Amino acid sequence: MTWALWGFALLGCSLASASGVYRLDDALGLASEFDGIGALSGGGATSRLLVNYPEPYRSQILDYLFKPNFAAALQILKVEIGGDAQSTDGTEPSHMHYEDDENYFRGYEWWLMKEAKKRNPNIKLIGLPWAFPGWVGRGENWPYDYPDVTAYYIVSWIIGAKRFHDLDIDYIGIWNERSFSSKYIKLLRYTLDKQELQRVRIIASDNLWEPISFFMLVDSELREAVDIIGAHYPGTKTVPSALQTKKKLWASEDYSTFNDEVGAGCWARILNQNFVNGKMTSTIAWNLVASYYEDLPFGRCGLMTAQEPWSGHYTVNPPIWITAHTTHFTQPGWYYLQADGHLEKGGSYVALTDRQGNLTIIIETMTHDHSKCIRPLLSPYFVSPQKATFHLKGSFSKLKSLHTWYSKLEFNSPNSTLFQSLGPINVSEGVLTLNLGLDEVYTLTTLTAGFEKPFPDPPASQPFPSDYKDDFNIRNPPFSEAPNFADQTGVFEYFVNVSDPGEHVFTLRQVVTQRPITWVTESEHPISIIGNYKWVNLTITCDIYIESNDGGAFIAGRVNKGGIYAKAAKGIFFWVFPDGTYRVTGDLGGEEVLMKGLSGVRAKAWHTLTLILTGTNASGMLNGNPLWANVTITDPGNGWAAIGTHTFEFTQFDNFHVQAN
Ligand SMILES: *[C@@H]1O[C@H](CO)[C@@H](O)[C@H](O)[C@H]1NC(C)=O
Ligand SMILES: *[C@@H]1O[C@H](CO)[C@@H](O)[C@H](O)[C@H]1NC(C)=O
Ligand SMILES: *[C@@H]1O[C@H](CO)[C@@H](O)[C@H](O)[C@H]1NC(C)=O
Ligand SMILES: *[C@@H]1O[C@H](CO)[C@@H](O)[C@H](O)[C@H]1NC(C)=O
Ligand SMILES: *[C@@H]1O[C@H](CO)[C@@H](O)[C@H](O)[C@H]1NC(C)=O
Ligand SMILES: *[C@@H]1O[C@H](CO)[C@@H](O)[C@H](O)[C@H]1NC(C)=O
Ligand SMILES: *[C@@H]1O[C@H](CO)[C@@H](O)[C@H](O)[C@H]1NC(C)=O
């Protein structure tokens, strides 16, 4: 470095640090258009328990998430397009289990999108598949060999959303965190256009910045087809090739952090810095609401927690109020102002305008250890208390005051300050000065958005009922799946057999008959878990009906793994097969056989299985008679109850009953 440059650098540095002055001036020209803050339901089954909350709590939770100017006030809702396969914390049902099948009333994502739209008609909707039913790949574990079939499958979902639910899907993705195919993306664009769905924009590839950006730079047709480059967990940074495409850049999945104060710190930091460092104009949290059993992978990595439909208990966690700092005072379609965005002594600021004179400034001063996200690794940095002076110029030079909203995340004392109004702050001749502390968020805004009082506290937390029954006898169930059952492989749906003489008209049926195009290595044995992970001693009874000679069914207790780890689950599994045999295994994979013998079970007949677990002693009954006993079990010590099947075959379940003590 020459002396001249050295001097210049010193001067530049000392000027900025001494002053801590930041200029906000729309006359300099605006930066990018802001596309909104969102969250993701699914990927997978993350809203599973929400749907069965009793009122008024379910509506309250939805208000906390979607109601404008209330709490999170989300601007984007992204949902999984169910693919009948495990997608992190469970499976979500497809709208086309089989090639000749179409049903747009399965699962809960349709319902959730409608509830979101009811509260905020302007909320943007995104659909993205994690997995696909097996027929889409014609038996191959790959969705791009028949790209026309895949495009037809995806576009059908968009058309079904409109036809059956009056939902306009705004954005569609490719294949979550897996390979993309340029040929498929172009064909998807072509298929959308042919269906007059030009308005549906394509996001690609919901993985890393590259190679999609690179492919777009060398393939103009691909560049035309893709509207938004969506990267996951970008660590607030982008890459030159992504910038060179001149496309919108989004953190199309981010956050994924336990929803305590550190999670809130993570969220506050990335909401600002994804734009400041990476020019991203939207950030989408995985996940929307932690509504899955907490002992599944990534427990409580939602913006709030609602994992107890049996008690009605939920918690509004700090990330909800961090979201409010941006969403109450911006809209998709606003513009970021040009600004460096880094605060002199650590932290960041962004400023946005509606181009009609409104201004919103969001400032965060999150310290390193209090804002680590689950990924990627956060390099060390320092933040100190500092004075920040904002010079408002251009359209904002005449502003006399700004409304101020404040949060401070506390780590040593019990309570954080979350999204409190500090009233108006005076702006004197376009100058505004703040003394910023650590782990704080400020919003300064011209908007006078109201803020309603939250609801009274929900009921207290309760464990899952220790005596739980479901006979599935429900006409016109509001959802296709029975409450509290959390499918981990396969799909278990309400089923009605009108020809049944009476006892088993209404049942629960495993309906996936072909291994799906998977997102993770999943179990070969469909399984749905239920109950309390802490359960040790219990009696499970369930009627089973194996429909095919290639099938088999089980009930299980102390099941210790689910989600992406379901394949490796251990527990005590009591299986029966239509060849008249039974087996007791210590694992879902069926490797560890603890007992086996004859049972007389056959296909197309109802049988009642009972599994009794007491301390280290397991025993089983068939149709109320002892079948096996005195099997010694030591591991695992606790876990969920479960039902399941041996293969991807139709199998029915009825009169489920679990008693734990
Ligand atoms: C700001 O937004 C409000 C509400 O949308 C609008 O009424 C007002 O005209 C806008 N402009 C200014 C300068 O407040
Ligand atoms: C923290 O919040 C709880 C619950 O709102 C309240 O009972 C308690 O008094 C608060 N503690 C402090 C130190 O403010
Ligand atoms: C802000 O300005 C108003 C009106 O000029 C004045 O009454 C008030 O005292 C000022 N507040 C502060 C904190 O300076
Ligand atoms: C429905 O019930 C009838 C009469 O019991 C039985 O023959 C038939 O196999 C059942 N169908 C299914 C799909 O369970
Ligand atoms: C389970 O049962 C065994 C044997 O009766 C008993 O020793 C143990 O305390 C029980 N465990 C729990 C958690 O109830
Ligand atoms: C199980 O153990 C009990 C107590 O030791 C014994 O009475 C019973 O006969 C055994 N049952 C079987 C089927 O082995
Ligand atoms: C194990 O449990 C079964 C069923 O409750 C019971 O019949 C049996 O005696 C128990 N065995 C031992 C060794 O306690």
PDB file of N, CA, C and O in Angstrom, residues 466-472 485 530 535 538-543 555 609-611 641 643 654-660:
ATOM      1  N   SER A 466     -52.528 -39.956  29.231  1.00  0.00           N
ATOM      2  CA  SER A 466     -51.938 -41.276  29.476  1.00  0.00           C
ATOM      3  C   SER A 466     -52.917 -42.397  29.120  1.00  0.00           C
ATOM      4  O   SER A 466     -52.534 -43.553  29.065  1.00  0.00           O
ATOM      5  N   ASP A 467     -54.182 -42.054  28.898  1.00  0.00           N
ATOM      6  CA  ASP A 467     -55.144 -43.051  28.419  1.00  0.00           C
ATOM      7  C   ASP A 467     -55.783 -42.446  27.179  1.00  0.00           C
ATOM      8  O   ASP A 467     -56.556 -41.492  27.272  1.00  0.00           O
ATOM      9  N   TYR A 468     -55.433 -42.955  26.012  1.00  0.00           N
ATOM     10  CA  TYR A 468     -55.839 -42.314  24.760  1.00  0.00           C
ATOM     11  C   TYR A 468     -56.437 -43.345  23.813  1.00  0.00           C
ATOM     12  O   TYR A 468     -55.850 -44.405  23.588  1.00  0.00           O
ATOM     13  N   LYS A 469     -57.624 -43.009  23.269  1.00  0.00           N
ATOM     14  CA  LYS A 469     -58.336 -43.927  22.374  1.00  0.00           C
ATOM     15  C   LYS A 469     -58.719 -43.207  21.105  1.00  0.00           C
ATOM     16  O   LYS A 469     -59.051 -42.018  21.148  1.00  0.00           O
ATOM     17  N   ASP A 470     -58.728 -43.896  19.999  1.00  0.00           N
ATOM     18  CA  ASP A 470     -59.334 -43.359  18.781  1.00  0.00           C
ATOM     19  C   ASP A 470     -59.938 -44.519  18.003  1.00  0.00           C
ATOM     20  O   ASP A 470     -59.226 -45.470  17.650  1.00  0.00           O
ATOM     21  N   ASP A 471     -61.276 -44.450  17.778  1.00  0.00           N
ATOM     22  CA  ASP A 471     -61.927 -45.502  16.984  1.00  0.00           C
ATOM     23  C   ASP A 471     -62.125 -45.051  15.537  1.00  0.00           C
ATOM     24  O   ASP A 471     -62.698 -45.784  14.736  1.00  0.00           O
ATOM     25  N   PHE A 472     -61.669 -43.861  15.216  1.00  0.00           N
ATOM     26  CA  PHE A 472     -61.715 -43.296  13.854  1.00  0.00           C
ATOM     27  C   PHE A 472     -63.138 -43.194  13.299  1.00  0.00           C
ATOM     28  O   PHE A 472     -63.313 -43.044  12.097  1.00  0.00           O
ATOM     29  N   PHE A 485     -51.598 -38.571  15.346  1.00  0.00           N
ATOM     30  CA  PHE A 485     -50.752 -39.529  14.637  1.00  0.00           C
ATOM     31  C   PHE A 485     -49.816 -38.745  13.729  1.00  0.00           C
ATOM     32  O   PHE A 485     -50.262 -37.892  12.967  1.00  0.00           O
ATOM     33  N   ILE A 530     -47.180 -41.764  17.838  1.00  0.00           N
ATOM     34  CA  ILE A 530     -48.164 -41.002  18.633  1.00  0.00           C
ATOM     35  C   ILE A 530     -47.768 -41.052  20.106  1.00  0.00           C
ATOM     36  O   ILE A 530     -47.146 -42.021  20.552  1.00  0.00           O
ATOM     37  N   TRP A 535     -42.801 -42.002  27.500  1.00  0.00           N
ATOM     38  CA  TRP A 535     -43.501 -43.223  27.906  1.00  0.00           C
ATOM     39  C   TRP A 535     -42.561 -44.417  28.027  1.00  0.00           C
ATOM     40  O   TRP A 535     -41.733 -44.675  27.147  1.00  0.00           O
ATOM     41  N   LEU A 538     -46.395 -49.293  29.135  1.00  0.00           N
ATOM     42  CA  LEU A 538     -47.662 -49.022  28.476  1.00  0.00           C
ATOM     43  C   LEU A 538     -48.266 -50.274  27.865  1.00  0.00           C
ATOM     44  O   LEU A 538     -47.574 -51.264  27.625  1.00  0.00           O
ATOM     45  N   THR A 539     -49.587 -50.177  27.650  1.00  0.00           N
ATOM     46  CA  THR A 539     -50.322 -51.229  26.952  1.00  0.00           C
ATOM     47  C   THR A 539     -50.946 -50.590  25.719  1.00  0.00           C
ATOM     48  O   THR A 539     -51.665 -49.593  25.838  1.00  0.00           O
ATOM     49  N   ILE A 540     -50.624 -51.144  24.555  1.00  0.00           N
ATOM     50  CA  ILE A 540     -51.182 -50.634  23.302  1.00  0.00           C
ATOM     51  C   ILE A 540     -52.049 -51.730  22.704  1.00  0.00           C
ATOM     52  O   ILE A 540     -51.604 -52.880  22.594  1.00  0.00           O
ATOM     53  N   THR A 541     -53.258 -51.359  22.320  1.00  0.00           N
ATOM     54  CA  THR A 541     -54.147 -52.306  21.646  1.00  0.00           C
ATOM     55  C   THR A 541     -54.615 -51.668  20.349  1.00  0.00           C
ATOM     56  O   THR A 541     -54.925 -50.466  20.331  1.00  0.00           O
ATOM     57  N   CYS A 542     -54.657 -52.458  19.285  1.00  0.00           N
ATOM     58  CA  CYS A 542     -55.158 -51.923  18.024  1.00  0.00           C
ATOM     59  C   CYS A 542     -55.648 -53.074  17.153  1.00  0.00           C
ATOM     60  O   CYS A 542     -55.025 -54.138  17.118  1.00  0.00           O
ATOM     61  N   ASP A 543     -56.772 -52.845  16.464  1.00  0.00           N
ATOM     62  CA  ASP A 543     -57.253 -53.823  15.485  1.00  0.00           C
ATOM     63  C   ASP A 543     -56.520 -53.567  14.171  1.00  0.00           C
ATOM     64  O   ASP A 543     -56.311 -52.408  13.798  1.00  0.00           O
ATOM     65  N   ILE A 555     -47.699 -53.065  15.832  1.00  0.00           N
ATOM     66  CA  ILE A 555     -47.871 -51.999  16.810  1.00  0.00           C
ATOM     67  C   ILE A 555     -46.564 -51.957  17.596  1.00  0.00           C
ATOM     68  O   ILE A 555     -45.832 -52.962  17.642  1.00  0.00           O
ATOM     69  N   LEU A 609     -54.355 -56.747  18.123  1.00  0.00           N
ATOM     70  CA  LEU A 609     -53.015 -56.911  18.695  1.00  0.00           C
ATOM     71  C   LEU A 609     -52.916 -56.123  19.996  1.00  0.00           C
ATOM     72  O   LEU A 609     -53.433 -55.013  20.086  1.00  0.00           O
ATOM     73  N   THR A 610     -52.228 -56.706  20.975  1.00  0.00           N
ATOM     74  CA  THR A 610     -51.968 -55.991  22.230  1.00  0.00           C
ATOM     75  C   THR A 610     -50.493 -56.150  22.574  1.00  0.00           C
ATOM     76  O   THR A 610     -49.953 -57.267  22.465  1.00  0.00           O
ATOM     77  N   LEU A 611     -49.879 -55.066  22.957  1.00  0.00           N
ATOM     78  CA  LEU A 611     -48.478 -55.083  23.368  1.00  0.00           C
ATOM     79  C   LEU A 611     -48.400 -54.501  24.770  1.00  0.00           C
ATOM     80  O   LEU A 611     -48.896 -53.399  25.014  1.00  0.00           O
ATOM     81  N   ALA A 641     -45.485 -44.422  21.125  1.00  0.00           N
ATOM     82  CA  ALA A 641     -46.219 -45.581  20.614  1.00  0.00           C
ATOM     83  C   ALA A 641     -46.287 -45.427  19.097  1.00  0.00           C
ATOM     84  O   ALA A 641     -46.096 -44.325  18.570  1.00  0.00           O
ATOM     85  N   ILE A 643     -47.954 -47.317  15.155  1.00  0.00           N
ATOM     86  CA  ILE A 643     -48.576 -48.365  14.340  1.00  0.00           C
ATOM     87  C   ILE A 643     -47.849 -48.345  12.999  1.00  0.00           C
ATOM     88  O   ILE A 643     -47.218 -47.340  12.651  1.00  0.00           O
ATOM     89  N   ASP A 654     -57.819 -49.961  13.491  1.00  0.00           N
ATOM     90  CA  ASP A 654     -59.067 -49.508  14.114  1.00  0.00           C
ATOM     91  C   ASP A 654     -58.948 -49.675  15.636  1.00  0.00           C
ATOM     92  O   ASP A 654     -58.126 -50.458  16.121  1.00  0.00           O
ATOM     93  N   ASN A 655     -59.780 -48.928  16.352  1.00  0.00           N
ATOM     94  CA  ASN A 655     -59.865 -49.023  17.815  1.00  0.00           C
ATOM     95  C   ASN A 655     -58.487 -48.991  18.476  1.00  0.00           C
ATOM     96  O   ASN A 655     -58.115 -49.885  19.241  1.00  0.00           O
ATOM     97  N   PHE A 656     -57.746 -47.945  18.162  1.00  0.00           N
ATOM     98  CA  PHE A 656     -56.434 -47.749  18.782  1.00  0.00           C
ATOM     99  C   PHE A 656     -56.631 -47.310  20.234  1.00  0.00           C
ATOM    100  O   PHE A 656     -57.475 -46.457  20.527  1.00  0.00           O
ATOM    101  N   HIS A 657     -55.867 -47.915  21.115  1.00  0.00           N
ATOM    102  CA  HIS A 657     -55.970 -47.553  22.538  1.00  0.00           C
ATOM    103  C   HIS A 657     -54.586 -47.696  23.181  1.00  0.00           C
ATOM    104  O   HIS A 657     -53.945 -48.734  23.042  1.00  0.00           O
ATOM    105  N   VAL A 658     -54.141 -46.666  23.831  1.00  0.00           N
ATOM    106  CA  VAL A 658     -52.874 -46.761  24.555  1.00  0.00           C
ATOM    107  C   VAL A 658     -53.087 -46.282  25.986  1.00  0.00           C
ATOM    108  O   VAL A 658     -53.756 -45.280  26.229  1.00  0.00           O
ATOM    109  N   GLN A 659     -52.565 -47.073  26.914  1.00  0.00           N
ATOM    110  CA  GLN A 659     -52.603 -46.700  28.334  1.00  0.00           C
ATOM    111  C   GLN A 659     -51.170 -46.702  28.846  1.00  0.00           C
ATOM    112  O   GLN A 659     -50.471 -47.723  28.720  1.00  0.00           O
ATOM    113  N   ALA A 660     -50.766 -45.603  29.373  1.00  0.00           N
ATOM    114  CA  ALA A 660     -49.400 -45.506  29.895  1.00  0.00           C
ATOM    115  C   ALA A 660     -49.471 -45.281  31.396  1.00  0.00           C
ATOM    116  O   ALA A 660     -50.427 -44.705  31.895  1.00  0.00           O
TER     117      ALA A 660
END
